[in-house]
PDB file of C-alpha atoms in Angstrom:
ATOM      1  CA  UNK A  15     -32.589   2.321 -24.006  1.00 47.00           C
ATOM      2  CA  UNK A  16     -33.860   4.842 -26.398  1.00 56.00           C
ATOM      3  CA  UNK A  17     -30.534   6.861 -26.476  1.00 71.00           C
ATOM      4  CA  UNK A  18     -27.540   6.571 -28.934  1.00 86.00           C
ATOM      5  CA  UNK A  19     -25.109   6.143 -26.540  1.00 87.00           C
ATOM      6  CA  UNK A  20     -22.419   7.803 -29.185  1.00 86.00           C
ATOM      7  CA  UNK A  21     -24.436  12.151 -28.877  1.00 89.00           C
ATOM      8  CA  UNK A  22     -24.700  11.368 -24.883  1.00 92.00           C
ATOM      9  CA  UNK A  23     -23.509  14.679 -23.114  1.00 93.00           C
ATOM     10  CA  UNK A  24     -20.789  14.724 -21.474  1.00 90.00           C
ATOM     11  CA  UNK A  25     -20.711  17.027 -19.044  1.00 91.00           C
ATOM     12  CA  UNK A  26     -23.503  15.466 -17.332  1.00 92.00           C
ATOM     13  CA  UNK A  27     -23.288  15.752 -13.426  1.00 91.00           C
ATOM     14  CA  UNK A  28     -24.964  12.679 -12.806  1.00 91.00           C
ATOM     15  CA  UNK A  29     -21.930  10.867 -14.790  1.00 89.00           C
ATOM     16  CA  UNK A  30     -19.241  13.480 -12.947  1.00 88.00           C
ATOM     17  CA  UNK A  31     -20.113  12.493  -9.621  1.00 87.00           C
ATOM     18  CA  UNK A  32     -19.985   8.611 -10.874  1.00 85.00           C
ATOM     19  CA  UNK A  33     -16.313   9.053 -10.408  1.00 82.00           C
ATOM     20  CA  UNK A  34     -16.289  10.985  -7.181  1.00 78.00           C
ATOM     21  CA  UNK A  35     -17.658   7.448  -5.281  1.00 74.00           C
ATOM     22  CA  UNK A  36     -17.636   5.083  -7.302  1.00 62.00           C
ATOM     23  CA  UNK A  37     -16.274   1.403  -5.877  1.00 57.00           C
ATOM     24  CA  UNK A  38     -17.540  -1.424  -7.641  1.00 58.00           C
ATOM     25  CA  UNK A  39     -16.489  -3.157 -11.075  1.00 56.00           C
ATOM     26  CA  UNK A  40     -18.393  -2.377 -14.105  1.00 63.00           C
ATOM     27  CA  UNK A  41     -16.392   0.726 -15.619  1.00 70.00           C
ATOM     28  CA  UNK A  42     -14.243  -0.409 -18.480  1.00 67.00           C
ATOM     29  CA  UNK A  43     -10.259  -0.566 -18.052  1.00 68.00           C
ATOM     30  CA  UNK A  44     -10.930   1.354 -14.640  1.00 73.00           C
ATOM     31  CA  UNK A  45      -9.337  -0.901 -11.997  1.00 75.00           C
ATOM     32  CA  UNK A  46      -9.721  -0.919  -8.171  1.00 75.00           C
ATOM     33  CA  UNK A  47      -6.702   1.764  -7.733  1.00 79.00           C
ATOM     34  CA  UNK A  48      -7.715   3.746 -10.166  1.00 82.00           C
ATOM     35  CA  UNK A  49     -10.962   3.756  -9.230  1.00 80.00           C
ATOM     36  CA  UNK A  50      -9.224   5.056  -5.889  1.00 84.00           C
ATOM     37  CA  UNK A  51      -7.470   7.448  -7.786  1.00 89.00           C
ATOM     38  CA  UNK A  52     -10.183   8.834  -9.177  1.00 87.00           C
ATOM     39  CA  UNK A  53     -12.588   9.489  -6.015  1.00 87.00           C
ATOM     40  CA  UNK A  54      -9.371  12.061  -5.072  1.00 90.00           C
ATOM     41  CA  UNK A  55      -8.932  13.337  -7.709  1.00 91.00           C
ATOM     42  CA  UNK A  56     -12.436  13.556  -8.512  1.00 90.00           C
ATOM     43  CA  UNK A  57     -12.471  14.304 -13.181  1.00 89.00           C
ATOM     44  CA  UNK A  58     -15.197  16.456 -14.514  1.00 88.00           C
ATOM     45  CA  UNK A  59     -14.146  15.872 -17.547  1.00 89.00           C
ATOM     46  CA  UNK A  60     -12.693  12.758 -20.100  1.00 91.00           C
ATOM     47  CA  UNK A  61     -10.049  15.364 -20.467  1.00 92.00           C
ATOM     48  CA  UNK A  62      -8.915  14.176 -16.689  1.00 92.00           C
ATOM     49  CA  UNK A  63     -10.188  10.865 -17.152  1.00 91.00           C
ATOM     50  CA  UNK A  64      -7.867  10.110 -19.706  1.00 94.00           C
ATOM     51  CA  UNK A  65      -4.878  11.791 -17.515  1.00 94.00           C
ATOM     52  CA  UNK A  66      -5.378   9.546 -14.938  1.00 92.00           C
ATOM     53  CA  UNK A  67      -5.332   6.372 -17.221  1.00 90.00           C
ATOM     54  CA  UNK A  68      -1.800   7.110 -18.652  1.00 92.00           C
ATOM     55  CA  UNK A  69      -0.654   8.267 -15.446  1.00 92.00           C
ATOM     56  CA  UNK A  70      -1.731   5.404 -13.870  1.00 88.00           C
ATOM     57  CA  UNK A  71       1.640   3.541 -14.871  1.00 84.00           C
ATOM     58  CA  UNK A  72       4.699   2.696 -13.606  1.00 79.00           C
ATOM     59  CA  UNK A  73       6.231   5.223 -14.993  1.00 76.00           C
ATOM     60  CA  UNK A  74       4.394   8.047 -14.074  1.00 85.00           C
ATOM     61  CA  UNK A  75       2.410   6.659 -11.037  1.00 88.00           C
ATOM     62  CA  UNK A  76       4.113   8.760  -8.479  1.00 89.00           C
ATOM     63  CA  UNK A  77       3.383  11.782  -9.805  1.00 92.00           C
ATOM     64  CA  UNK A  78      -0.259  11.357  -9.532  1.00 94.00           C
ATOM     65  CA  UNK A  79      -0.276  12.799  -5.938  1.00 95.00           C
ATOM     66  CA  UNK A  80       1.679  15.911  -7.472  1.00 96.00           C
ATOM     67  CA  UNK A  81      -1.098  16.171 -10.766  1.00 96.00           C
ATOM     68  CA  UNK A  82      -4.417  16.036  -8.167  1.00 96.00           C
ATOM     69  CA  UNK A  83      -3.031  18.732  -6.173  1.00 97.00           C
ATOM     70  CA  UNK A  84      -1.860  20.644  -8.343  1.00 97.00           C
ATOM     71  CA  UNK A  85      -5.520  20.527 -10.143  1.00 95.00           C
ATOM     72  CA  UNK A  86      -7.271  21.882  -6.835  1.00 95.00           C
ATOM     73  CA  UNK A  87      -4.402  24.497  -6.518  1.00 96.00           C
ATOM     74  CA  UNK A  88      -2.948  23.245  -3.405  1.00 97.00           C
ATOM     75  CA  UNK A  89       1.034  22.603  -4.881  1.00 97.00           C
ATOM     76  CA  UNK A  90       2.053  25.127  -7.509  1.00 97.00           C
ATOM     77  CA  UNK A  91       2.114  24.526 -11.180  1.00 97.00           C
ATOM     78  CA  UNK A  92       6.585  25.118 -11.767  1.00 95.00           C
ATOM     79  CA  UNK A  93       8.156  23.801 -15.231  1.00 96.00           C
ATOM     80  CA  UNK A  94      11.396  23.863 -15.833  1.00 95.00           C
ATOM     81  CA  UNK A  95      12.064  25.776 -18.804  1.00 96.00           C
ATOM     82  CA  UNK A  96       9.536  28.951 -20.504  1.00 96.00           C
ATOM     83  CA  UNK A  97       9.378  26.331 -23.466  1.00 95.00           C
ATOM     84  CA  UNK A  98       7.133  23.608 -21.523  1.00 97.00           C
ATOM     85  CA  UNK A  99       4.551  25.798 -20.781  1.00 97.00           C
ATOM     86  CA  UNK A 100       2.967  24.589 -24.205  1.00 97.00           C
ATOM     87  CA  UNK A 101       3.040  21.533 -24.377  1.00 96.00           C
ATOM     88  CA  UNK A 102       2.888  20.511 -20.133  1.00 96.00           C
ATOM     89  CA  UNK A 103       0.285  23.386 -19.518  1.00 96.00           C
ATOM     90  CA  UNK A 104      -2.687  20.892 -19.765  1.00 94.00           C
ATOM     91  CA  UNK A 105      -1.451  18.295 -17.395  1.00 95.00           C
ATOM     92  CA  UNK A 106       0.062  20.758 -14.559  1.00 96.00           C
ATOM     93  CA  UNK A 107       3.405  21.162 -15.806  1.00 95.00           C
ATOM     94  CA  UNK A 108       3.953  16.841 -15.827  1.00 94.00           C
ATOM     95  CA  UNK A 109       4.668  15.021 -18.492  1.00 93.00           C
ATOM     96  CA  UNK A 110       2.018  12.090 -18.647  1.00 93.00           C
ATOM     97  CA  UNK A 111       2.000  11.693 -22.154  1.00 92.00           C
ATOM     98  CA  UNK A 112       4.442  10.095 -25.345  1.00 89.00           C
ATOM     99  CA  UNK A 113       2.975  12.122 -27.483  1.00 91.00           C
ATOM    100  CA  UNK A 114       4.463  15.898 -25.166  1.00 93.00           C
ATOM    101  CA  UNK A 115       7.682  13.672 -24.789  1.00 90.00           C
ATOM    102  CA  UNK A 116       7.935  13.760 -28.954  1.00 91.00           C
ATOM    103  CA  UNK A 117       6.894  17.349 -28.436  1.00 93.00           C
ATOM    104  CA  UNK A 118       9.991  18.298 -25.956  1.00 94.00           C
ATOM    105  CA  UNK A 119      12.126  16.885 -27.764  1.00 93.00           C
ATOM    106  CA  UNK A 120      11.096  18.404 -31.100  1.00 94.00           C
ATOM    107  CA  UNK A 121      10.349  21.691 -29.281  1.00 94.00           C
ATOM    108  CA  UNK A 122      13.253  22.360 -27.176  1.00 94.00           C
ATOM    109  CA  UNK A 123      15.678  20.131 -28.681  1.00 93.00           C
ATOM    110  CA  UNK A 124      15.090  20.849 -32.176  1.00 94.00           C
ATOM    111  CA  UNK A 125      14.943  17.506 -32.908  1.00 91.00           C
ATOM    112  CA  UNK A 126      12.764  16.309 -36.208  1.00 93.00           C
ATOM    113  CA  UNK A 127       9.875  14.212 -35.398  1.00 91.00           C
ATOM    114  CA  UNK A 128      11.797  11.163 -36.833  1.00 91.00           C
ATOM    115  CA  UNK A 129      14.522  11.865 -34.273  1.00 88.00           C
ATOM    116  CA  UNK A 130      12.151  12.869 -31.618  1.00 88.00           C
ATOM    117  CA  UNK A 131      10.334   9.509 -32.404  1.00 85.00           C
ATOM    118  CA  UNK A 132      13.793   7.915 -31.941  1.00 83.00           C
ATOM    119  CA  UNK A 133      13.476   8.485 -28.273  1.00 81.00           C
ATOM    120  CA  UNK A 134       9.562   7.130 -27.942  1.00 79.00           C
ATOM    121  CA  UNK A 135      10.695   4.305 -29.443  1.00 80.00           C
ATOM    122  CA  UNK A 136      13.347   3.652 -26.752  1.00 78.00           C
ATOM    123  CA  UNK A 137      11.836   4.809 -24.354  1.00 75.00           C
ATOM    124  CA  UNK A 138       8.803   1.833 -25.077  1.00 70.00           C
ATOM    125  CA  UNK A 139      11.602  -1.216 -25.919  1.00 75.00           C
ATOM    126  CA  UNK A 140      13.173   0.044 -21.856  1.00 69.00           C
ATOM    127  CA  UNK A 141      16.567  -0.276 -23.414  1.00 73.00           C
ATOM    128  CA  UNK A 142      18.823   1.296 -21.462  1.00 79.00           C
ATOM    129  CA  UNK A 143      21.886   1.900 -23.871  1.00 82.00           C
ATOM    130  CA  UNK A 144      19.278   3.697 -26.366  1.00 80.00           C
ATOM    131  CA  UNK A 145      18.154   5.832 -22.935  1.00 81.00           C
ATOM    132  CA  UNK A 146      21.698   7.116 -22.603  1.00 85.00           C
ATOM    133  CA  UNK A 147      22.861   7.955 -25.975  1.00 86.00           C
ATOM    134  CA  UNK A 148      19.714   9.965 -26.250  1.00 85.00           C
ATOM    135  CA  UNK A 149      20.762  11.556 -23.101  1.00 90.00           C
ATOM    136  CA  UNK A 150      22.961  12.876 -24.789  1.00 91.00           C
ATOM    137  CA  UNK A 151      21.757  13.463 -28.529  1.00 90.00           C
ATOM    138  CA  UNK A 152      18.757  15.496 -26.150  1.00 92.00           C
ATOM    139  CA  UNK A 153      20.865  17.435 -23.845  1.00 95.00           C
ATOM    140  CA  UNK A 154      23.216  18.665 -26.715  1.00 95.00           C
ATOM    141  CA  UNK A 155      20.819  19.092 -29.920  1.00 94.00           C
ATOM    142  CA  UNK A 156      18.970  21.328 -25.978  1.00 95.00           C
ATOM    143  CA  UNK A 157      22.108  23.411 -25.477  1.00 96.00           C
ATOM    144  CA  UNK A 158      22.174  23.887 -28.879  1.00 95.00           C
ATOM    145  CA  UNK A 159      18.939  25.670 -28.884  1.00 94.00           C
ATOM    146  CA  UNK A 160      19.626  27.700 -25.747  1.00 93.00           C
ATOM    147  CA  UNK A 161      18.527  25.354 -23.043  1.00 95.00           C
ATOM    148  CA  UNK A 162      21.466  25.181 -21.214  1.00 95.00           C
ATOM    149  CA  UNK A 163      23.260  22.226 -19.507  1.00 95.00           C
ATOM    150  CA  UNK A 164      22.168  21.580 -16.340  1.00 96.00           C
ATOM    151  CA  UNK A 165      18.561  22.364 -17.065  1.00 96.00           C
ATOM    152  CA  UNK A 166      18.879  20.185 -20.584  1.00 96.00           C
ATOM    153  CA  UNK A 167      19.509  17.009 -18.615  1.00 95.00           C
ATOM    154  CA  UNK A 168      16.864  17.683 -15.953  1.00 96.00           C
ATOM    155  CA  UNK A 169      14.822  17.583 -18.658  1.00 95.00           C
ATOM    156  CA  UNK A 170      16.057  14.604 -20.150  1.00 92.00           C
ATOM    157  CA  UNK A 171      16.246  13.350 -16.738  1.00 90.00           C
ATOM    158  CA  UNK A 172      11.895  13.484 -16.515  1.00 88.00           C
ATOM    159  CA  UNK A 173      11.294  11.867 -19.405  1.00 87.00           C
ATOM    160  CA  UNK A 174      13.310   9.520 -18.162  1.00 82.00           C
ATOM    161  CA  UNK A 175      11.323   8.402 -15.145  1.00 80.00           C
ATOM    162  CA  UNK A 176       8.183   8.349 -17.599  1.00 82.00           C
ATOM    163  CA  UNK A 177      10.076   7.119 -20.032  1.00 70.00           C
ATOM    164  CA  UNK A 178       8.894   3.116 -17.420  1.00 66.00           C
ATOM    165  CA  UNK A 179       6.490   2.632 -19.203  1.00 76.00           C
ATOM    166  CA  UNK A 180       4.714   5.886 -21.495  1.00 77.00           C
ATOM    167  CA  UNK A 181       1.205   5.691 -22.455  1.00 85.00           C
ATOM    168  CA  UNK A 182      -0.484   7.561 -25.435  1.00 88.00           C
ATOM    169  CA  UNK A 183      -2.902  10.229 -25.204  1.00 92.00           C
ATOM    170  CA  UNK A 184      -4.520   8.547 -28.079  1.00 91.00           C
ATOM    171  CA  UNK A 185      -5.108   5.862 -25.771  1.00 91.00           C
ATOM    172  CA  UNK A 186      -6.168   7.107 -23.076  1.00 92.00           C
ATOM    173  CA  UNK A 187      -8.538   8.742 -24.394  1.00 93.00           C
ATOM    174  CA  UNK A 188     -10.057   5.481 -26.339  1.00 92.00           C
ATOM    175  CA  UNK A 189      -9.989   4.144 -22.545  1.00 90.00           C
ATOM    176  CA  UNK A 190     -11.456   6.926 -20.915  1.00 91.00           C
ATOM    177  CA  UNK A 191     -14.449   7.512 -23.527  1.00 92.00           C
ATOM    178  CA  UNK A 192     -16.075   4.290 -22.632  1.00 90.00           C
ATOM    179  CA  UNK A 193     -15.550   4.565 -19.594  1.00 89.00           C
ATOM    180  CA  UNK A 194     -17.612   7.885 -19.790  1.00 91.00           C
ATOM    181  CA  UNK A 195     -19.386   5.753 -21.795  1.00 91.00           C
ATOM    182  CA  UNK A 196     -20.425   2.221 -18.787  1.00 88.00           C
ATOM    183  CA  UNK A 197     -20.534   4.657 -16.645  1.00 88.00           C
ATOM    184  CA  UNK A 198     -23.489   6.834 -17.788  1.00 91.00           C
ATOM    185  CA  UNK A 199     -25.027   4.083 -17.712  1.00 89.00           C
ATOM    186  CA  UNK A 200     -24.733   3.258 -14.359  1.00 87.00           C
ATOM    187  CA  UNK A 201     -25.619   6.616 -13.478  1.00 87.00           C
ATOM    188  CA  UNK A 202     -28.814   6.835 -15.722  1.00 90.00           C
ATOM    189  CA  UNK A 203     -29.739   3.565 -16.860  1.00 89.00           C
ATOM    190  CA  UNK A 204     -29.218   1.756 -13.244  1.00 83.00           C
ATOM    191  CA  UNK A 205     -31.119  -1.489 -13.436  1.00 84.00           C
ATOM    192  CA  UNK A 206     -29.421  -2.587 -17.197  1.00 86.00           C
ATOM    193  CA  UNK A 207     -25.670  -1.793 -16.265  1.00 82.00           C
ATOM    194  CA  UNK A 208     -26.176  -4.127 -13.138  1.00 80.00           C
ATOM    195  CA  UNK A 209     -28.273  -6.200 -15.482  1.00 83.00           C
ATOM    196  CA  UNK A 210     -25.704  -6.663 -17.974  1.00 81.00           C
ATOM    197  CA  UNK A 211     -21.877  -6.981 -15.994  1.00 74.00           C
ATOM    198  CA  UNK A 212     -23.991  -9.056 -13.934  1.00 74.00           C
ATOM    199  CA  UNK A 213     -24.956 -10.982 -16.833  1.00 78.00           C
ATOM    200  CA  UNK A 214     -21.780 -11.090 -18.399  1.00 68.00           C
ATOM    201  CA  UNK A 215     -20.586 -12.409 -15.091  1.00 66.00           C
ATOM    202  CA  UNK A 216     -22.357 -15.157 -14.835  1.00 64.00           C
ATOM    203  CA  UNK A 217     -21.219 -18.154 -13.797  1.00 63.00           C
ATOM    204  CA  UNK A 218     -18.253 -15.994 -12.104  1.00 64.00           C
ATOM    205  CA  UNK A 219     -19.630 -15.978  -8.682  1.00 54.00           C
ATOM    206  CA  UNK A 220     -16.937 -13.647  -6.798  1.00 57.00           C
ATOM    207  CA  UNK A 221     -17.331 -10.733  -9.443  1.00 54.00           C
ATOM    208  CA  UNK A 222     -21.087 -11.329 -10.018  1.00 48.00           C
ATOM    209  CA  UNK A 223     -21.089 -10.594  -5.946  1.00 51.00           C
ATOM    210  CA  UNK A 224     -19.162  -7.531  -6.419  1.00 53.00           C
ATOM    211  CA  UNK A 225     -21.997  -5.795  -7.510  1.00 53.00           C
ATOM    212  CA  UNK A 226     -24.067  -4.307  -4.845  1.00 53.00           C
ATOM    213  CA  UNK A 227     -28.672  -6.437  -5.054  1.00 47.00           C
ATOM    214  CA  UNK A 228     -29.832  -3.054  -4.119  1.00 43.00           C
ATOM    215  CA  UNK A 229     -30.765   0.106  -6.735  1.00 44.00           C
TER     216      UNK A 229
END
């Protein structure tokens, strides 16, 4: 092929076009439903891909439409408190990553990073009782840092929704990096890409038939 896959450009228009019309399988970690949302998102960066990868989880997936609408200015980006803006600006005011939850607990409620991580772990374990205790801790600590009790409760409620299945940014970026690489191969080395995928799925007719027979 004569090209280093780890040295490809990440601003390649042909690769971005792939994600705007992707229908066939063969791209790392892009399920049919995720591909459907990517066609609406029209990602132009690995950052966009990472956000959608993280959003497509049982907790934050209810915010997918809001995320897309905010990205394209169809919905106003709002924050429950001004201190949330530097934490959530890159995701249009929506909690997308576990790391954002830790930063919110640390910077708005003054929790140590260790205590903020206890909150993250309670979320990861789907620990209902643990989350109730964490809510009391968060709202009380936020109040001590000049966040009104009502606002602190509303912020925690957003975290609680996210708790159904939060994803961390490091995983989302790693997944998206590989997805971008496979899309780049499809865009610039289509024959080789399809041949490799069909060889990989050899013997599984339903999957191999899902790849186009013509370029």
